[in-house]
Amino acid sequence: MQKNPYVILGVDENIPDDQLYEAYRKKRAEYADARFQPGEAGAEAAQKMEELDNAYSDILADRKNRGADGDVTTVFAEVEQMIKDGKLNEAQSRLDGMNQRPAEWHYLQSIVFYRKNWYGESKKQLEMACQQAPGNHKYSDALMRLNNRMNQGQNPQQAKNNASGQQYDPNQRPGQNGQPNMDPNRQMGGCGTEMNCCANLICADCCCEMMGGDLISCC
Amino acid sequence: MFGYVLPDKNYLYLKDYALFQGVYCGICKSTKKQFGNLPRLSVNYDSVFLSVLVHNLCGEDYTLEKQRCILHPLRKRNMALDDPLSAKIAALNVLLLWHKLNDDVIDGGKFKHRAARRLFARARKKAARSFPEFEAVIAEEYARLRALEKAKCGEIDRVADPFGCMMERLCGLICDRGGEDFKSLCYNVGRWIYLIDALDDLEKDHKSGEYNVFLAAFPDFSDRQSFVEAHRQDLEFSLYTGVAAIEEAAAKLDFCFNADLIKNVTERGLRVRTKLFLENHCQCKKIRM
């Protein structure tokens, strides 16, 4: 099992860098001479020293990483604020600069994409966020909303009507089954087949006009 | 701008049908006035929607008048009289068409494309002189698009971005009202046009080996039908999210008049068109109003 490097060095986790170095040097000095002793004792000391070296470099690498990101949660909060203020480019470059990419990172990235109208990329990032944090409702709800977005702006009934495509279904008359199939405020609400008739008449008119005649004299 | 943005005719008021035709004729006439007869070919349905949109937001109504037109010699037709906004749209059409042809030339460079580009060179020069800001935006975004296409980028959103930005910036130049919603509407219309055009060209691009964003994203093309079926979810997602965004943005905008025509396009026309392209596996190119 890997030991906590701070425990190996015998220091507190919040120790500043210079004190950390001092502690590391002191510990190292303890074993520095012992490693040349013959037999068991020497080998053990050498192993200890290696452990110390590894622990020290681990801590340094870890701190360097964190230094670049600052405190992750505050950065995320900042990015969120930038997105709210509409500064998408700033938010994007801030996200790009981060080394750690937890679920929240993907979530924020997906919002940036979404605001840029890049829906496909947004979906990909959200899916990644969901994968990394399967139990998180914020992410899964957002993904569901995004997937439902395709049909937004219409109630399901209308979406279904529209989905029947360009051809108007002549069997489906408005008001059938006591259920109006369209919002009356909508265009042409309540008159569908009549419209087809009009369109046909206009077509016929156009044809006639092409031949020099006229079917509907007013247009 | 390839002429995919159309109303759903089955739900179109007659007044809006007349308006749509009138605006089309108006843009055509304006093109003729500015650039001569040949560039009238650049007029398309997308620009009619754009024209209605910016007229609405800027609060400038059309004046429809019966006029004669060489293309319909037998009767006078209703057409929208020329105004500064229509003139801008007409110039925009010419520039967009030239850049599309230019793009074709750079892509494949067949004689056909070179000749076509040549035909519009003069009109483009004039349009660029009148509206250098349009020319700059289009050239810049097309360059960005070309770089992505050259790199065979397979990220759908990234490749569609230049076209969306182009529309957003151009519309912003024509009309500075409407704020974020208008911007989002224009961006998504541009994005949608690019994607639907790519979907339309699947077979052609596969045959000729040209770049197509969907082929780059999903390289397993055998024929159109099975391709669309295999990736239906992704295709639907990319297209319909854009449509939903357009619908949402349009609902938030305040329109002065003719709101019905815009509503028809944003709430029905685009959806119907998308559906048609995802269902219909035959040639979809011939679209008539």
mmCIF file of N, CA and C in Angstrom, chain A residues 107-198:
data_model
loop_
_atom_site.group_PDB
_atom_site.id
_atom_site.type_symbol
_atom_site.label_atom_id
_atom_site.label_comp_id
_atom_site.label_asym_id
_atom_site.label_seq_id
_atom_site.Cartn_x
_atom_site.Cartn_y
_atom_site.Cartn_z
ATOM 1 N N TYR A 107 -18.864 19.278 -17.292
ATOM 2 C CA TYR A 107 -20.183 19.919 -17.220
ATOM 3 C C TYR A 107 -20.079 21.374 -17.668
ATOM 4 N N LEU A 108 -19.096 22.095 -17.117
ATOM 5 C CA LEU A 108 -18.938 23.503 -17.473
ATOM 6 C C LEU A 108 -18.586 23.652 -18.951
ATOM 7 N N GLN A 109 -17.708 22.765 -19.422
ATOM 8 C CA GLN A 109 -17.341 22.812 -20.837
ATOM 9 C C GLN A 109 -18.581 22.607 -21.704
ATOM 10 N N SER A 110 -19.451 21.724 -21.271
ATOM 11 C CA SER A 110 -20.652 21.477 -22.066
ATOM 12 C C SER A 110 -21.546 22.718 -22.083
ATOM 13 N N ILE A 111 -21.561 23.457 -20.969
ATOM 14 C CA ILE A 111 -22.367 24.686 -20.965
ATOM 15 C C ILE A 111 -21.779 25.719 -21.920
ATOM 16 N N VAL A 112 -20.446 25.810 -21.922
ATOM 17 C CA VAL A 112 -19.813 26.750 -22.851
ATOM 18 C C VAL A 112 -20.176 26.391 -24.292
ATOM 19 N N PHE A 113 -20.067 25.100 -24.618
ATOM 20 C CA PHE A 113 -20.432 24.661 -25.967
ATOM 21 C C PHE A 113 -21.890 24.981 -26.257
ATOM 22 N N TYR A 114 -22.718 24.747 -25.273
ATOM 23 C CA TYR A 114 -24.146 24.963 -25.468
ATOM 24 C C TYR A 114 -24.422 26.425 -25.787
ATOM 25 N N ARG A 115 -23.760 27.299 -25.023
ATOM 26 C CA ARG A 115 -23.978 28.731 -25.255
ATOM 27 C C ARG A 115 -23.456 29.158 -26.618
ATOM 28 N N LYS A 116 -22.463 28.416 -27.118
ATOM 29 C CA LYS A 116 -21.946 28.723 -28.454
ATOM 30 C C LYS A 116 -22.801 28.076 -29.541
ATOM 31 N N ASN A 117 -23.854 27.413 -29.156
ATOM 32 C CA ASN A 117 -24.724 26.680 -30.083
ATOM 33 C C ASN A 117 -24.060 25.432 -30.665
ATOM 34 N N TRP A 118 -23.028 24.947 -30.005
ATOM 35 C CA TRP A 118 -22.382 23.704 -30.474
ATOM 36 C C TRP A 118 -23.032 22.538 -29.735
ATOM 37 N N TYR A 119 -24.196 22.130 -30.189
ATOM 38 C CA TYR A 119 -24.969 21.190 -29.380
ATOM 39 C C TYR A 119 -24.354 19.799 -29.317
ATOM 40 N N GLY A 120 -23.787 19.357 -30.431
ATOM 41 C CA GLY A 120 -23.216 18.010 -30.456
ATOM 42 C C GLY A 120 -22.066 17.875 -29.464
ATOM 43 N N GLU A 121 -21.160 18.857 -29.492
ATOM 44 C CA GLU A 121 -20.024 18.828 -28.576
ATOM 45 C C GLU A 121 -20.505 18.927 -27.133
ATOM 46 N N SER A 122 -21.510 19.758 -26.942
ATOM 47 C CA SER A 122 -22.071 19.929 -25.610
ATOM 48 C C SER A 122 -22.570 18.592 -25.069
ATOM 49 N N LYS A 123 -23.232 17.850 -25.945
ATOM 50 C CA LYS A 123 -23.765 16.548 -25.531
ATOM 51 C C LYS A 123 -22.638 15.591 -25.166
ATOM 52 N N LYS A 124 -21.572 15.604 -25.968
ATOM 53 C CA LYS A 124 -20.448 14.714 -25.692
ATOM 54 C C LYS A 124 -19.869 14.987 -24.307
ATOM 55 N N GLN A 125 -19.678 16.284 -24.012
ATOM 56 C CA GLN A 125 -19.088 16.646 -22.713
ATOM 57 C C GLN A 125 -19.998 16.238 -21.561
ATOM 58 N N LEU A 126 -21.292 16.434 -21.763
ATOM 59 C CA LEU A 126 -22.239 16.058 -20.708
ATOM 60 C C LEU A 126 -22.208 14.557 -20.467
ATOM 61 N N GLU A 127 -22.101 13.816 -21.558
ATOM 62 C CA GLU A 127 -22.043 12.363 -21.412
ATOM 63 C C GLU A 127 -20.804 11.953 -20.615
ATOM 64 N N MET A 128 -19.688 12.668 -20.878
ATOM 65 C CA MET A 128 -18.474 12.376 -20.122
ATOM 66 C C MET A 128 -18.676 12.679 -18.643
ATOM 67 N N ALA A 129 -19.324 13.805 -18.377
ATOM 68 C CA ALA A 129 -19.576 14.186 -16.980
ATOM 69 C C ALA A 129 -20.422 13.113 -16.296
ATOM 70 N N CYS A 130 -21.428 12.631 -17.016
ATOM 71 C CA CYS A 130 -22.305 11.601 -16.444
ATOM 72 C C CYS A 130 -21.552 10.312 -16.191
ATOM 73 N N GLN A 131 -20.616 10.019 -17.095
ATOM 74 C CA GLN A 131 -19.840 8.791 -16.935
ATOM 75 C C GLN A 131 -18.950 8.864 -15.689
ATOM 76 N N GLN A 132 -18.342 10.035 -15.492
ATOM 77 C CA GLN A 132 -17.431 10.180 -14.355
ATOM 78 C C GLN A 132 -18.175 10.240 -13.031
ATOM 79 N N ALA A 133 -19.362 10.809 -13.048
ATOM 80 C CA ALA A 133 -20.135 10.912 -11.811
ATOM 81 C C ALA A 133 -21.543 10.387 -12.076
ATOM 82 N N PRO A 134 -21.675 9.052 -12.098
ATOM 83 C CA PRO A 134 -22.941 8.440 -12.533
ATOM 84 C C PRO A 134 -24.137 8.822 -11.655
ATOM 85 N N GLY A 135 -23.892 9.095 -10.383
ATOM 86 C CA GLY A 135 -25.029 9.341 -9.495
ATOM 87 C C GLY A 135 -25.500 10.780 -9.486
ATOM 88 N N ASN A 136 -24.781 11.653 -10.183
ATOM 89 C CA ASN A 136 -25.064 13.080 -10.050
ATOM 90 C C ASN A 136 -26.287 13.489 -10.879
ATOM 91 N N HIS A 137 -27.315 13.987 -10.182
ATOM 92 C CA HIS A 137 -28.550 14.311 -10.886
ATOM 93 C C HIS A 137 -28.418 15.573 -11.721
ATOM 94 N N LYS A 138 -27.555 16.483 -11.293
ATOM 95 C CA LYS A 138 -27.399 17.726 -12.050
ATOM 96 C C LYS A 138 -26.987 17.412 -13.480
ATOM 97 N N TYR A 139 -26.031 16.483 -13.613
ATOM 98 C CA TYR A 139 -25.524 16.152 -14.934
ATOM 99 C C TYR A 139 -26.542 15.358 -15.742
ATOM 100 N N SER A 140 -27.134 14.356 -15.082
ATOM 101 C CA SER A 140 -28.040 13.509 -15.867
ATOM 102 C C SER A 140 -29.290 14.282 -16.271
ATOM 103 N N ASP A 141 -29.753 15.192 -15.397
ATOM 104 C CA ASP A 141 -30.913 16.008 -15.763
ATOM 105 C C ASP A 141 -30.581 16.902 -16.954
ATOM 106 N N ALA A 142 -29.373 17.495 -16.889
ATOM 107 C CA ALA A 142 -28.977 18.393 -17.978
ATOM 108 C C ALA A 142 -28.925 17.627 -19.295
ATOM 109 N N LEU A 143 -28.389 16.398 -19.221
ATOM 110 C CA LEU A 143 -28.292 15.595 -20.436
ATOM 111 C C LEU A 143 -29.678 15.270 -20.977
ATOM 112 N N MET A 144 -30.588 14.974 -20.066
ATOM 113 C CA MET A 144 -31.951 14.655 -20.496
ATOM 114 C C MET A 144 -32.594 15.878 -21.150
ATOM 115 N N ARG A 145 -32.393 17.031 -20.504
ATOM 116 C CA ARG A 145 -32.975 18.259 -21.063
ATOM 117 C C ARG A 145 -32.434 18.527 -22.453
ATOM 118 N N LEU A 146 -31.120 18.313 -22.600
ATOM 119 C CA LEU A 146 -30.506 18.568 -23.899
ATOM 120 C C LEU A 146 -31.071 17.623 -24.948
ATOM 121 N N ASN A 147 -31.251 16.368 -24.557
ATOM 122 C CA ASN A 147 -31.806 15.409 -25.511
ATOM 123 C C ASN A 147 -33.241 15.753 -25.891
ATOM 124 N N ASN A 148 -33.960 16.324 -24.925
ATOM 125 C CA ASN A 148 -35.358 16.671 -25.207
ATOM 126 C C ASN A 148 -35.475 17.964 -25.990
ATOM 127 N N ARG A 149 -34.367 18.646 -26.089
ATOM 128 C CA ARG A 149 -34.414 19.976 -26.672
ATOM 129 C C ARG A 149 -34.882 19.962 -28.120
ATOM 130 N N MET A 150 -34.617 18.854 -28.776
ATOM 131 C CA MET A 150 -34.994 18.759 -30.187
ATOM 132 C C MET A 150 -36.457 19.095 -30.415
ATOM 133 N N ASN A 151 -37.292 18.732 -29.431
ATOM 134 C CA ASN A 151 -38.733 18.925 -29.634
ATOM 135 C C ASN A 151 -39.264 20.131 -28.895
ATOM 136 N N GLN A 152 -38.346 20.953 -28.430
ATOM 137 C CA GLN A 152 -38.789 22.064 -27.602
ATOM 138 C C GLN A 152 -39.591 23.065 -28.407
ATOM 139 N N GLY A 153 -40.387 23.855 -27.688
ATOM 140 C CA GLY A 153 -41.158 24.897 -28.355
ATOM 141 C C GLY A 153 -42.463 24.375 -28.899
ATOM 142 N N GLN A 154 -42.710 23.083 -28.722
ATOM 143 C CA GLN A 154 -43.962 22.529 -29.202
ATOM 144 C C GLN A 154 -44.479 21.569 -28.160
ATOM 145 N N ASN A 155 -45.764 21.507 -28.032
ATOM 146 C CA ASN A 155 -46.261 20.462 -27.160
ATOM 147 C C ASN A 155 -46.234 19.157 -27.940
ATOM 148 N N PRO A 156 -46.253 18.043 -27.243
ATOM 149 C CA PRO A 156 -46.039 16.758 -27.910
ATOM 150 C C PRO A 156 -47.040 16.510 -29.042
ATOM 151 N N GLN A 157 -48.266 16.954 -28.825
ATOM 152 C CA GLN A 157 -49.287 16.732 -29.839
ATOM 153 C C GLN A 157 -48.881 17.386 -31.162
ATOM 154 N N GLN A 158 -48.409 18.635 -31.043
ATOM 155 C CA GLN A 158 -48.021 19.335 -32.258
ATOM 156 C C GLN A 158 -46.790 18.718 -32.881
ATOM 157 N N ALA A 159 -45.884 18.314 -31.997
ATOM 158 C CA ALA A 159 -44.673 17.696 -32.516
ATOM 159 C C ALA A 159 -45.046 16.487 -33.350
ATOM 160 N N LYS A 160 -46.070 15.764 -32.860
ATOM 161 C CA LYS A 160 -46.504 14.574 -33.585
ATOM 162 C C LYS A 160 -47.121 14.971 -34.917
ATOM 163 N N ASN A 161 -47.928 16.010 -34.877
ATOM 164 C CA ASN A 161 -48.545 16.482 -36.112
ATOM 165 C C ASN A 161 -47.498 16.855 -37.137
ATOM 166 N N ASN A 162 -46.488 17.594 -36.648
ATOM 167 C CA ASN A 162 -45.449 18.030 -37.568
ATOM 168 C C ASN A 162 -44.674 16.850 -38.090
ATOM 169 N N ALA A 163 -44.519 15.865 -37.199
ATOM 170 C CA ALA A 163 -43.723 14.720 -37.591
ATOM 171 C C ALA A 163 -44.394 13.957 -38.721
ATOM 172 N N SER A 164 -45.679 14.190 -38.922
ATOM 173 C CA SER A 164 -46.335 13.487 -40.018
ATOM 174 C C SER A 164 -45.852 14.032 -41.351
ATOM 175 N N GLY A 165 -45.028 15.065 -41.303
ATOM 176 C CA GLY A 165 -44.295 15.458 -42.490
ATOM 177 C C GLY A 165 -45.010 16.460 -43.352
ATOM 178 N N GLN A 166 -44.516 16.601 -44.530
ATOM 179 C CA GLN A 166 -45.020 17.649 -45.379
ATOM 180 C C GLN A 166 -46.428 17.347 -45.865
ATOM 181 N N GLN A 167 -46.672 16.087 -46.101
ATOM 182 C CA GLN A 167 -47.986 15.723 -46.604
ATOM 183 C C GLN A 167 -49.011 15.838 -45.491
ATOM 184 N N TYR A 168 -50.015 16.568 -45.720
ATOM 185 C CA TYR A 168 -51.054 16.694 -44.729
ATOM 186 C C TYR A 168 -51.924 15.455 -44.799
ATOM 187 N N ASP A 169 -52.186 14.877 -43.644
ATOM 188 C CA ASP A 169 -52.973 13.651 -43.634
ATOM 189 C C ASP A 169 -54.447 13.982 -43.794
ATOM 190 N N PRO A 170 -55.032 13.600 -44.892
ATOM 191 C CA PRO A 170 -56.412 14.019 -45.155
ATOM 192 C C PRO A 170 -57.419 13.364 -44.218
ATOM 193 N N ASN A 171 -57.031 12.230 -43.623
ATOM 194 C CA ASN A 171 -57.979 11.550 -42.744
ATOM 195 C C ASN A 171 -58.072 12.221 -41.390
ATOM 196 N N GLN A 172 -57.105 13.051 -41.120
ATOM 197 C CA GLN A 172 -57.063 13.637 -39.793
ATOM 198 C C GLN A 172 -57.690 15.019 -39.860
ATOM 199 N N ARG A 173 -58.978 15.072 -39.563
ATOM 200 C CA ARG A 173 -59.641 16.372 -39.647
ATOM 201 C C ARG A 173 -59.555 17.082 -38.314
ATOM 202 N N PRO A 174 -59.479 18.375 -38.368
ATOM 203 C CA PRO A 174 -59.427 19.113 -37.118
ATOM 204 C C PRO A 174 -60.688 18.894 -36.301
ATOM 205 N N GLY A 175 -60.508 18.807 -35.017
ATOM 206 C CA GLY A 175 -61.669 18.686 -34.158
ATOM 207 C C GLY A 175 -62.225 17.279 -34.084
ATOM 208 N N GLN A 176 -61.585 16.344 -34.768
ATOM 209 C CA GLN A 176 -62.076 14.974 -34.707
ATOM 210 C C GLN A 176 -61.863 14.404 -33.315
ATOM 211 N N ASN A 177 -62.711 13.473 -32.940
ATOM 212 C CA ASN A 177 -62.675 12.867 -31.607
ATOM 213 C C ASN A 177 -62.833 13.924 -30.522
ATOM 214 N N GLY A 178 -63.466 14.987 -30.868
ATOM 215 C CA GLY A 178 -63.694 16.059 -29.905
ATOM 216 C C GLY A 178 -62.406 16.685 -29.424
ATOM 217 N N GLN A 179 -61.357 16.456 -30.161
ATOM 218 C CA GLN A 179 -60.065 16.952 -29.688
ATOM 219 C C GLN A 179 -59.430 17.778 -30.795
ATOM 220 N N PRO A 180 -59.326 19.071 -30.565
ATOM 221 C CA PRO A 180 -58.711 19.871 -31.619
ATOM 222 C C PRO A 180 -57.260 19.454 -31.780
ATOM 223 N N ASN A 181 -56.832 19.252 -32.990
ATOM 224 C CA ASN A 181 -55.471 18.757 -33.167
ATOM 225 C C ASN A 181 -54.468 19.884 -33.350
ATOM 226 N N MET A 182 -54.958 21.109 -33.227
ATOM 227 C CA MET A 182 -54.015 22.213 -33.327
ATOM 228 C C MET A 182 -54.407 23.325 -32.378
ATOM 229 N N ASP A 183 -53.447 24.061 -31.989
ATOM 230 C CA ASP A 183 -53.710 25.258 -31.218
ATOM 231 C C ASP A 183 -54.400 26.268 -32.149
ATOM 232 N N PRO A 184 -55.574 26.775 -31.757
ATOM 233 C CA PRO A 184 -56.281 27.664 -32.669
ATOM 234 C C PRO A 184 -55.522 28.957 -32.951
ATOM 235 N N ASN A 185 -54.588 29.292 -32.075
ATOM 236 C CA ASN A 185 -53.811 30.507 -32.328
ATOM 237 C C ASN A 185 -52.778 30.306 -33.416
ATOM 238 N N ARG A 186 -52.517 29.050 -33.690
ATOM 239 C CA ARG A 186 -51.508 28.758 -34.687
ATOM 240 C C ARG A 186 -52.019 29.129 -36.064
ATOM 241 N N GLN A 187 -51.090 29.236 -36.970
ATOM 242 C CA GLN A 187 -51.483 29.536 -38.327
ATOM 243 C C GLN A 187 -52.394 28.468 -38.871
ATOM 244 N N MET A 188 -53.388 28.914 -39.568
ATOM 245 C CA MET A 188 -54.262 28.002 -40.267
ATOM 246 C C MET A 188 -54.901 27.020 -39.303
ATOM 247 N N GLY A 189 -54.922 27.403 -38.034
ATOM 248 C CA GLY A 189 -55.511 26.506 -37.063
ATOM 249 C C GLY A 189 -56.914 26.132 -37.491
ATOM 250 N N GLY A 190 -57.178 24.871 -37.523
ATOM 251 C CA GLY A 190 -58.531 24.434 -37.822
ATOM 252 C C GLY A 190 -58.883 24.423 -39.292
ATOM 253 N N CYS A 191 -57.974 24.676 -40.168
ATOM 254 C CA CYS A 191 -58.333 24.480 -41.569
ATOM 255 C C CYS A 191 -57.150 23.914 -42.311
ATOM 256 N N GLY A 192 -57.198 22.647 -42.522
ATOM 257 C CA GLY A 192 -56.073 21.983 -43.149
ATOM 258 C C GLY A 192 -56.396 21.533 -44.553
ATOM 259 N N THR A 193 -57.451 20.760 -44.680
ATOM 260 C CA THR A 193 -57.774 20.230 -46.000
ATOM 261 C C THR A 193 -58.172 21.356 -46.947
ATOM 262 N N GLU A 194 -58.848 22.357 -46.392
ATOM 263 C CA GLU A 194 -59.228 23.499 -47.205
ATOM 264 C C GLU A 194 -57.988 24.127 -47.822
ATOM 265 N N MET A 195 -56.930 24.150 -46.985
ATOM 266 C CA MET A 195 -55.691 24.789 -47.425
ATOM 267 C C MET A 195 -55.120 24.055 -48.619
ATOM 268 N N ASN A 196 -55.168 22.719 -48.549
ATOM 269 C CA ASN A 196 -54.684 21.922 -49.664
ATOM 270 C C ASN A 196 -55.421 22.317 -50.931
ATOM 271 N N CYS A 197 -56.723 22.490 -50.773
ATOM 272 C CA CYS A 197 -57.568 22.850 -51.899
ATOM 273 C C CYS A 197 -57.086 24.180 -52.477
ATOM 274 N N CYS A 198 -56.829 25.142 -51.582
ATOM 275 C CA CYS A 198 -56.359 26.449 -52.030
ATOM 276 C C CYS A 198 -55.048 26.306 -52.794
#
